[in-house]
mmCIF file of C-alpha atoms and ligand atoms in Angstrom:
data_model
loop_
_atom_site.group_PDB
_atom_site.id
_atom_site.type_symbol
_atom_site.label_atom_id
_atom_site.label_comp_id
_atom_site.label_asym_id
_atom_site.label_seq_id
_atom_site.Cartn_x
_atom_site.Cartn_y
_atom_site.Cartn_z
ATOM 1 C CA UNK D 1 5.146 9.533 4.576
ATOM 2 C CA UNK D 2 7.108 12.431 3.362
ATOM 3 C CA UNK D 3 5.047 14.916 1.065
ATOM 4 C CA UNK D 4 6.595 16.952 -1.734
ATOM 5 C CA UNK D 5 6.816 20.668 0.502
ATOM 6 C CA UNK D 6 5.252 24.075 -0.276
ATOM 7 C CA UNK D 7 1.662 21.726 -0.699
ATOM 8 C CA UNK D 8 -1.113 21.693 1.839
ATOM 9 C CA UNK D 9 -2.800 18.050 2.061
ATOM 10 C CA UNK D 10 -6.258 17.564 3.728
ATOM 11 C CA UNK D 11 -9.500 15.356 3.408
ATOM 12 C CA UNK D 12 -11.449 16.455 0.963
ATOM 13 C CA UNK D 13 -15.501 17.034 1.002
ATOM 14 C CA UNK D 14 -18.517 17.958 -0.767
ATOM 15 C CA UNK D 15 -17.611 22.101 -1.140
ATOM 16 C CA UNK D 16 -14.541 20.760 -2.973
ATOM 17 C CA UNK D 17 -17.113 18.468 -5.854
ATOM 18 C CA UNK D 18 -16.158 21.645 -8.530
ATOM 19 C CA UNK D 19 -12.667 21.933 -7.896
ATOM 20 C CA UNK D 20 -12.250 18.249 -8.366
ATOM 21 C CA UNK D 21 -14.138 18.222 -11.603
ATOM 22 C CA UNK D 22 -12.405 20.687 -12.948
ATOM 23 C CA UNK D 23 -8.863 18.992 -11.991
ATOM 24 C CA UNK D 24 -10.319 15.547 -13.610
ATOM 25 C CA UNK D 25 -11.390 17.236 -16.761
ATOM 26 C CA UNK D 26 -7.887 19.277 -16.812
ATOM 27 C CA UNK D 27 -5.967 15.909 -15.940
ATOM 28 C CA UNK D 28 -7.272 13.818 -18.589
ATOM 29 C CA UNK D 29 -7.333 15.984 -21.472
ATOM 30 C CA UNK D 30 -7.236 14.774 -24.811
ATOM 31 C CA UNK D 31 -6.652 11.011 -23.809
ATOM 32 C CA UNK D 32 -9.151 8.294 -24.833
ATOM 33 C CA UNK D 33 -11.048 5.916 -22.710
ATOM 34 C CA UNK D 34 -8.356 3.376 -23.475
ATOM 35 C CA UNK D 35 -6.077 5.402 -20.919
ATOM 36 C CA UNK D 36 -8.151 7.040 -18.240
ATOM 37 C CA UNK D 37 -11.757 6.628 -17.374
ATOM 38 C CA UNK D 38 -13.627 10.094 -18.319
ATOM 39 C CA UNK D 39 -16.421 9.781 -14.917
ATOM 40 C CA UNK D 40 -19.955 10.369 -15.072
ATOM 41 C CA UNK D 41 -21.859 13.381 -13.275
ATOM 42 C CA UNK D 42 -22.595 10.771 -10.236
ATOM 43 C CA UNK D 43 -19.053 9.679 -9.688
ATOM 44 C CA UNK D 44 -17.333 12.136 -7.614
ATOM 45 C CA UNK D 45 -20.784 13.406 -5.551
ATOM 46 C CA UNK D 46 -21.042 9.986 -4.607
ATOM 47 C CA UNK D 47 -17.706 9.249 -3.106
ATOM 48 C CA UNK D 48 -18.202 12.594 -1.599
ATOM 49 C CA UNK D 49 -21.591 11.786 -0.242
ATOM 50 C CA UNK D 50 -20.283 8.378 1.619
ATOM 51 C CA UNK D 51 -19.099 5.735 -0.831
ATOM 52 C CA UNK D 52 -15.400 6.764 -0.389
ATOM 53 C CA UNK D 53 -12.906 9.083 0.646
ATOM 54 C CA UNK D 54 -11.068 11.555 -1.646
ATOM 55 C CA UNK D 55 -7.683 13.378 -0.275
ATOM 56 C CA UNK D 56 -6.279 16.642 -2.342
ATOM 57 C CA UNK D 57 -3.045 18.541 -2.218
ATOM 58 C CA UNK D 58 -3.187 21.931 -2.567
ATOM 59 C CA UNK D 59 -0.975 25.009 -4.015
ATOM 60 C CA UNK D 60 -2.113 28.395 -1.922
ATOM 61 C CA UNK D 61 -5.812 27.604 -2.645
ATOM 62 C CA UNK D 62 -5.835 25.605 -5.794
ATOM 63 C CA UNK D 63 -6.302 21.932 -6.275
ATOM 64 C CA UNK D 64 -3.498 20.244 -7.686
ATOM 65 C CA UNK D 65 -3.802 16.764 -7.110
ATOM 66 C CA UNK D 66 -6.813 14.185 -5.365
ATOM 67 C CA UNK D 67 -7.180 10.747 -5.323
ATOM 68 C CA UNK D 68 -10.137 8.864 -4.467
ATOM 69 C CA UNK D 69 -10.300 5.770 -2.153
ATOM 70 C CA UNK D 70 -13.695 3.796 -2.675
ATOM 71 C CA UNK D 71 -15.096 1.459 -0.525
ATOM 72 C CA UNK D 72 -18.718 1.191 -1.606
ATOM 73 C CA UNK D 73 -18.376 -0.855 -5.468
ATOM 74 C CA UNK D 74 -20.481 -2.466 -7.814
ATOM 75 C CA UNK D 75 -21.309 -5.926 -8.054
ATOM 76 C CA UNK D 76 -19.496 -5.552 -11.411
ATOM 77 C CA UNK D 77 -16.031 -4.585 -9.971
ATOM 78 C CA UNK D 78 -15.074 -7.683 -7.496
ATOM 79 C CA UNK D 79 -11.943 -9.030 -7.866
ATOM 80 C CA UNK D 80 -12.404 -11.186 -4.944
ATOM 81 C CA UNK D 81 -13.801 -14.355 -6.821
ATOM 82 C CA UNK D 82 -10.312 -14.238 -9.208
ATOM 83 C CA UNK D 83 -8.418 -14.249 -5.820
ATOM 84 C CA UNK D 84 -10.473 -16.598 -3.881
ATOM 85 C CA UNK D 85 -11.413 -14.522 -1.501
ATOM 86 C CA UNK D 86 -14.908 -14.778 0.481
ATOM 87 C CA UNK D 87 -17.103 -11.630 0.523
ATOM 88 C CA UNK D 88 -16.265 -11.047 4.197
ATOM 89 C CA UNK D 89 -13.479 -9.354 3.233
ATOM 90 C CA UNK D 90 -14.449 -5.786 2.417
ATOM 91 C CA UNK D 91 -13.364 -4.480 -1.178
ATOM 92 C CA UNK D 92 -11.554 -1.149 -1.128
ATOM 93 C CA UNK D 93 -10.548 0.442 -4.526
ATOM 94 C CA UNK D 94 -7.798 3.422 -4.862
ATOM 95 C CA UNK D 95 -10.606 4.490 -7.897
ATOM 96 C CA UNK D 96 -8.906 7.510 -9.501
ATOM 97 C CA UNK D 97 -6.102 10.170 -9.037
ATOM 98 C CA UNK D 98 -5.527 13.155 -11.232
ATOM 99 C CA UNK D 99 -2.464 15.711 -11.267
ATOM 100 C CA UNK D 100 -2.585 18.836 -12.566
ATOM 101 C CA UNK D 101 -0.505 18.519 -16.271
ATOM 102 C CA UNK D 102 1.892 21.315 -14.339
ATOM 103 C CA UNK D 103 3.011 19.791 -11.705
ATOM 104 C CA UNK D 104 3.246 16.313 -13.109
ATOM 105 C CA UNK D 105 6.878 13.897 -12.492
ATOM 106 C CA UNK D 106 6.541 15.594 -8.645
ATOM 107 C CA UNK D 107 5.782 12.268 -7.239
ATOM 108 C CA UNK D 108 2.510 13.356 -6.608
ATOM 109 C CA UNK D 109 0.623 10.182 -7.932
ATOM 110 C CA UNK D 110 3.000 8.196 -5.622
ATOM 111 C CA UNK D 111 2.136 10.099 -2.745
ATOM 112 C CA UNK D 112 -1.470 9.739 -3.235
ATOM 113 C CA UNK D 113 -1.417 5.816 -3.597
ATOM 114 C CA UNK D 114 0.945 5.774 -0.327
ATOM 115 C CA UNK D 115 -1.725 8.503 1.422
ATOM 116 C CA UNK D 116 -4.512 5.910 0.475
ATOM 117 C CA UNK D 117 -3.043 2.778 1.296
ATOM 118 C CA UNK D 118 -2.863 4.318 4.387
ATOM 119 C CA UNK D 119 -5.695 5.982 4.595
ATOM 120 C CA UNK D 120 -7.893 2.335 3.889
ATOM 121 C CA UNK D 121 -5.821 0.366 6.480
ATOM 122 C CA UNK D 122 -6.436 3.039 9.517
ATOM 123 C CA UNK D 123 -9.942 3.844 8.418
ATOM 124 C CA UNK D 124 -10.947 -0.175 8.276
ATOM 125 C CA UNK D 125 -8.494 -1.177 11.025
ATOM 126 C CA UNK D 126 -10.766 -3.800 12.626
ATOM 127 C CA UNK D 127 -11.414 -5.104 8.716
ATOM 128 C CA UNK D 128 -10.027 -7.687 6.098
ATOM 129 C CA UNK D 129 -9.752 -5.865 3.431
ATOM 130 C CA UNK D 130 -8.168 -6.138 0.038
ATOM 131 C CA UNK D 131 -7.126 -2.880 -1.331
ATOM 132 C CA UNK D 132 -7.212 -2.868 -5.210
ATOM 133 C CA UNK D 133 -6.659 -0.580 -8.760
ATOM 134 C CA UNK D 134 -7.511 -0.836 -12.610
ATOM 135 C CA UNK D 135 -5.046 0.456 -14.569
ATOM 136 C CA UNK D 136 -4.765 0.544 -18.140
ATOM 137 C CA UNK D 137 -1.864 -1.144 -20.039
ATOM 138 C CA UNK D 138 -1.771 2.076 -22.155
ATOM 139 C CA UNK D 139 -1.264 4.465 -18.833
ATOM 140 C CA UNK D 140 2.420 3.782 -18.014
ATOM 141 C CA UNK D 141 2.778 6.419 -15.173
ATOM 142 C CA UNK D 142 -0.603 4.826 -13.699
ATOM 143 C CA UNK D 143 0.503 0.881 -13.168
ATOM 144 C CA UNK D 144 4.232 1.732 -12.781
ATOM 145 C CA UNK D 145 3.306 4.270 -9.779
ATOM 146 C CA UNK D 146 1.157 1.402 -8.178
ATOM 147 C CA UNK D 147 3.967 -1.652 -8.456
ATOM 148 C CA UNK D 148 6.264 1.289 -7.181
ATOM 149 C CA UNK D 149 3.816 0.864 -4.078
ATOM 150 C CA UNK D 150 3.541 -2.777 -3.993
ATOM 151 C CA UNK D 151 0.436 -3.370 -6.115
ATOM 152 C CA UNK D 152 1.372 -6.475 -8.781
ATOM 153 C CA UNK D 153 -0.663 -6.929 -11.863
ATOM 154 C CA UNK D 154 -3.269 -10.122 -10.842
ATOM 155 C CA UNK D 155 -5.588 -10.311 -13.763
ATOM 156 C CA UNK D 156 -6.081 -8.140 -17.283
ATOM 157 C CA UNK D 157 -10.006 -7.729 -17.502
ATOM 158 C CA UNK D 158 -12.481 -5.572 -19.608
ATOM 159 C CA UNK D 159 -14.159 -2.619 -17.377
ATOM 160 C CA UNK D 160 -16.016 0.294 -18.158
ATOM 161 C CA UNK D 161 -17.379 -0.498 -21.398
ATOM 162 C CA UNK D 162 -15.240 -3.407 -22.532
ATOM 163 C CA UNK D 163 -11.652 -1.613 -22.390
ATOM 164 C CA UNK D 164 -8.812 -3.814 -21.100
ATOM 165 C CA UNK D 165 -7.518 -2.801 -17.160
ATOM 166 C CA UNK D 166 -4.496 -4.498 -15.061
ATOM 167 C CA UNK D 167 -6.780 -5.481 -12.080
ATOM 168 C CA UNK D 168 -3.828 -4.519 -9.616
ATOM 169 C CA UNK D 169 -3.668 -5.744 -5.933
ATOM 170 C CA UNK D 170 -2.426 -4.058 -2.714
ATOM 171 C CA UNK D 171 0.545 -6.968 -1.515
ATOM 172 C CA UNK D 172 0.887 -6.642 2.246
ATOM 173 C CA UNK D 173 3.373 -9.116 2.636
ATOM 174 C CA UNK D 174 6.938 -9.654 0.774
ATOM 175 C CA UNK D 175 6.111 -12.627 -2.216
ATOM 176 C CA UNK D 176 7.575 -15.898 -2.138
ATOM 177 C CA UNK D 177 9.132 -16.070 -5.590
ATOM 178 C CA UNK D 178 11.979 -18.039 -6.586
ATOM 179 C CA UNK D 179 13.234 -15.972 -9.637
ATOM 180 C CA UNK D 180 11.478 -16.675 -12.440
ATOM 181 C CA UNK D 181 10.934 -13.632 -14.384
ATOM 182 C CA UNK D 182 9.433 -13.075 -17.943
ATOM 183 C CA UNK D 183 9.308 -9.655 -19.704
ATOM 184 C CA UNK D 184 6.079 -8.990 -21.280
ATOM 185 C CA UNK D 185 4.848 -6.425 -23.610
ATOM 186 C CA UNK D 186 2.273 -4.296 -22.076
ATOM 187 C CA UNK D 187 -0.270 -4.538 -25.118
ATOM 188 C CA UNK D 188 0.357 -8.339 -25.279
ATOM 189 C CA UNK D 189 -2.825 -8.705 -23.677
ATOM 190 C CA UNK D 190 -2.918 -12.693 -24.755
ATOM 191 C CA UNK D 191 0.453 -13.197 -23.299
ATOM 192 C CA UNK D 192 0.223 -11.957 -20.132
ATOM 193 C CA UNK D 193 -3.341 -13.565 -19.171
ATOM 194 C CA UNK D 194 -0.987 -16.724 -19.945
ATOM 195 C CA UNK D 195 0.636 -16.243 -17.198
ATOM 196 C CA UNK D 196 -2.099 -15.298 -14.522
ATOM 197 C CA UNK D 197 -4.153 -17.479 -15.185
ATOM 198 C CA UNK D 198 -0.974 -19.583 -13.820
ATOM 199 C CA UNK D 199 -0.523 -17.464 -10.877
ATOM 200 C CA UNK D 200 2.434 -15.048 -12.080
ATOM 201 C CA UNK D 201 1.903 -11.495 -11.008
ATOM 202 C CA UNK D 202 3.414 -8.650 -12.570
ATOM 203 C CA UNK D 203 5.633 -6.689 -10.209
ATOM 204 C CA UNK D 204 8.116 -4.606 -12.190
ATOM 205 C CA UNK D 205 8.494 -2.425 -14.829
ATOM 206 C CA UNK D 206 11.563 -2.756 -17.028
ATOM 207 C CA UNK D 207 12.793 -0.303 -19.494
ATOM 208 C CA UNK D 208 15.295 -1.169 -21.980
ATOM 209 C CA UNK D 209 15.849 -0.969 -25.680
ATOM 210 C CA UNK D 210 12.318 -2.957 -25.925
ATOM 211 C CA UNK D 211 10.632 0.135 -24.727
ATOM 212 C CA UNK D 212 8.741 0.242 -21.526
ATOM 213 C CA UNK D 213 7.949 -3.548 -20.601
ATOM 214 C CA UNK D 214 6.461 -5.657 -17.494
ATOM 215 C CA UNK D 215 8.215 -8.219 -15.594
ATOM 216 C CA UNK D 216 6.369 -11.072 -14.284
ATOM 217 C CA UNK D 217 7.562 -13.342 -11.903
ATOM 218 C CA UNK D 218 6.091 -16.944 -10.599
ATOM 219 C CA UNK D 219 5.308 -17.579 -7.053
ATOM 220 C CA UNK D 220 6.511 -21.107 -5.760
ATOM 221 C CA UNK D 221 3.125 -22.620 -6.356
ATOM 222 C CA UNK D 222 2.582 -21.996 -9.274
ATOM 223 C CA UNK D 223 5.822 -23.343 -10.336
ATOM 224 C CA UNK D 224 5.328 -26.712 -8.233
ATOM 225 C CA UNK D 225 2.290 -27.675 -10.024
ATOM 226 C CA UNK D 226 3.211 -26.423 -13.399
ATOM 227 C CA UNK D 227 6.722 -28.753 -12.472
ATOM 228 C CA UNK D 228 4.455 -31.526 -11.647
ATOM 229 C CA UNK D 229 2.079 -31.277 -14.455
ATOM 230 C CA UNK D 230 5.043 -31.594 -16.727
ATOM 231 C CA UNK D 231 6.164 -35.086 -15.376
ATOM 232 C CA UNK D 232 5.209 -38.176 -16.824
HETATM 233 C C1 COA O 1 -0.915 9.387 -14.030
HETATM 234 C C2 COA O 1 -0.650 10.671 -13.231
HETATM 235 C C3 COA O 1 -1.598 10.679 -12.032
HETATM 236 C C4 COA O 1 0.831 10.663 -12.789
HETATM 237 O O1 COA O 1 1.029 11.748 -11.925
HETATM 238 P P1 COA O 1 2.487 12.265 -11.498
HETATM 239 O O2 COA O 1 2.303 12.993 -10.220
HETATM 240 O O3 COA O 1 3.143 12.943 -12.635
HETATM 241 O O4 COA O 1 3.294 10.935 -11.221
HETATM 242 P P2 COA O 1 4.525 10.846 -10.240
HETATM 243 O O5 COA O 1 5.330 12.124 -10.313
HETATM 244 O O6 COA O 1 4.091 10.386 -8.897
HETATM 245 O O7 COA O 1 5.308 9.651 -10.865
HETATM 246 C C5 COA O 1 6.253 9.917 -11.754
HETATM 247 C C6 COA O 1 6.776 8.564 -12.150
HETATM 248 O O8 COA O 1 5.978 8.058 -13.211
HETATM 249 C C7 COA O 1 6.801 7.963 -14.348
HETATM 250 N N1 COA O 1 6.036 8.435 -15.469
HETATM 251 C C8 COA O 1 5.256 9.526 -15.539
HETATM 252 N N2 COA O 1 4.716 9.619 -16.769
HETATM 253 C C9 COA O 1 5.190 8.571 -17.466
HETATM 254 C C10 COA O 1 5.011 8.102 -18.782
HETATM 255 N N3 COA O 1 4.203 8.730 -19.649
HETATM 256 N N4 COA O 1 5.655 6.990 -19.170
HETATM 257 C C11 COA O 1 6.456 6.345 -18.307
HETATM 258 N N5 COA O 1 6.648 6.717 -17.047
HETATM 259 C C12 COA O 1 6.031 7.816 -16.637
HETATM 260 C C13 COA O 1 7.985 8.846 -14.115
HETATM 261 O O9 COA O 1 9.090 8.350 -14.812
HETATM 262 C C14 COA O 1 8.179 8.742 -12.622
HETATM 263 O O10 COA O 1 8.906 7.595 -12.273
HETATM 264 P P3 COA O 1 10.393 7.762 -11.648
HETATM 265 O O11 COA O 1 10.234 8.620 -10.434
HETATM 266 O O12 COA O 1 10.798 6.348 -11.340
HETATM 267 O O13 COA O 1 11.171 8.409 -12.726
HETATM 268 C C15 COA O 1 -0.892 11.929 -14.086
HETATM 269 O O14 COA O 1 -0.144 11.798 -15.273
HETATM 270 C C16 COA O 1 -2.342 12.176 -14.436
HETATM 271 O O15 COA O 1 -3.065 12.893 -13.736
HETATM 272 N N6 COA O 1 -2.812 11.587 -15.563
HETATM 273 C C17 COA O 1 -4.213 11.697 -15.977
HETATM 274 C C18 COA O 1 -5.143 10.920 -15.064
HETATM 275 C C19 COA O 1 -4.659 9.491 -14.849
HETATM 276 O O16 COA O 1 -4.153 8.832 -15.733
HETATM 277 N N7 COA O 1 -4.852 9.005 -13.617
HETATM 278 C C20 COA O 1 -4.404 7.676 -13.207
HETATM 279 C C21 COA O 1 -5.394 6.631 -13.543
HETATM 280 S S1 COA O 1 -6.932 6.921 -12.755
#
C-alpha cells in the first residue's frame, strides 16, 4: 500500500501504552459516546499485552495516528451468529483508530484500515477469519473510510452501553448484486434494519442535496425470495 510520505509506520508495543492514550483522548475530544467509544483503563494494555495488534504512524517522534486490530473479543461482540457463520472461524475486529485533529483529511484512517486488513490476513494466514468494525451512524468519516475499503454495513446493533453501531464486514470477494439500490438516511435506524434483515448491505455513501446518505443495494438472493414471496 502506498503511505502518505514524511511518516514513519511500525508495530506498536507496550512502551508506546501513553502515547496512545494520549492520541485517543486528543482524537476524540469533545464528542459523545454516540460517535466514538471513550475506552476504559484496560483497553489499550490489553491489546498491547496479546489480545491484538495496534500499528502507529509517526511524525519525527510523535504519534499521529494508530489503529488497533483485535483478535481476542467478548462473547458480547460476535457477529458470526447474524452471518451464519460457525465459531471455527476466528473473529478479528479493526477495534479503534484515532488521528491526531492536525493531520486529519490525510487519508490516514484509510491507510490504517488497508494496513489492518492486511495485517489480519498475513498474521492468520492458515485461518478463516471474518474481519469486522462498529461504526456509528453519527461518525461519517468512520463508516465511509471502511466501505471505501470494502466493508458494507450488515446489521445496525446496540454496543457499548446500548448506543446504535453499523456492524460492518470485511467483503473479500466482489458482491453479486443486480442493481437495486435504495438511499437511506443514516439516523433512519428503523429503515435500514428493514433492509438487512432482508439481506441488503450498505456499500456506498452518497452525498447530494439530501446531505450525506447510505446506499444499499440487494444481493440476488435476497431479491429471489422476496420475488417469490410476492407471488400468489
Ligand atoms: C475518523 C478519523 C479516524 C478520520 O481520520 P482521517 O485520517 O481524517 O480520515 P481520512 O483522511 O483517511 O479520510 C478522509 C475521508 O473521510 C471523509 N471525511 C472526514 N471527515 C468527514 C466528515 N466529518 N464527514 C464526512 N466525511 C468526512 C473525507 O471527506 C475523506 O474522504 P474523501 O477522501 O473521499 O474526500 C478521525 O476523524 C478521528 O480520529 N476521529 C476520532 C476517533 C474516531 O472517530 N475513530 C474512528 C472510530 S473508532
Amino acid at each position: 500500500m502506498s503511505h502518505p510520505q514524511t511518516l514513519t509506520w511500525r508495530p506498536l508495543g507496550p512502551p508506546d501504552l501513553p502515547a496512545i492514550e494520549a492520541l485517543h483522548r486528543r482524537a476524540i475530544g469533545a464528542a459523545g459516546p454516540d460517535v466514538v467509544k471513550p475506552e476504559g483503563p484496560d483497553f489499550f494494555p490489553g491489546i498491547l499485552g496479546g489480545r491484538g495488534k495496534a500499528v502507529g504512524a509517526f511524525e519525527g517522534d510523535h504519534l499521529i495516528a494508530y489503529g488497533i486490530l483485535q483478535h481476542v473479543l467478548p462473547d458480547a461482540d460476535d457477529p458470526r451468529p447474524l452471518l451464519g457463520l460457525p465459531d471455527s472461524v476466528l473473529r478479528v475486529k479493526l477495534a479503534g483508530a484515532s488521528v491526531e485533529p492536525e493531520a486529519r483529511g490525510r487519508g490516514l484512517q484509510r491507510a490504517l484500515i488497508e494496513e489492518r486488513v492486511a495485517l489480519a490476513r498475513a498474521t492468520f494466514k492458515d485461518t478463516p477469519i471474518l474481519i469486522y468494525a462498529t461504526s456509528a451512524p453519527a461518525n461519517v468519516a468512520s463508516w465511509s473510510n471502511l466501505m471505501a475499503a470494502n466493508f458494507t454495513v450488515r446489521a445496525v446493533k446496540l454496543y457499548y452501553g446500548g448506543y446504535p453501531r453499523y456492524v460492518m464486514v470485511h467483503e473479500s470477494v466482489t458482491q453479486d448484486l443486480d442493481g437495486s439500490e435504495v438511499i437511506l438516511d443514516p439516523a433512519d435506524l428503523d429503515g435500514q434494519r428493514h433492509f438487512l434483515a432482508q439481506g441488503w448491505r450498505g456499500s456506498k455513501m452518497v452525498r447530494d442535496q439530501g446531505g450525506v446518505r447510505i446506499a444499499y443495494t440487494a444481493p440476488r438472493p435476497a431479491l429471489r425470495a422476496a420475488a417469490a414471496a410476492e407471488r400468489p
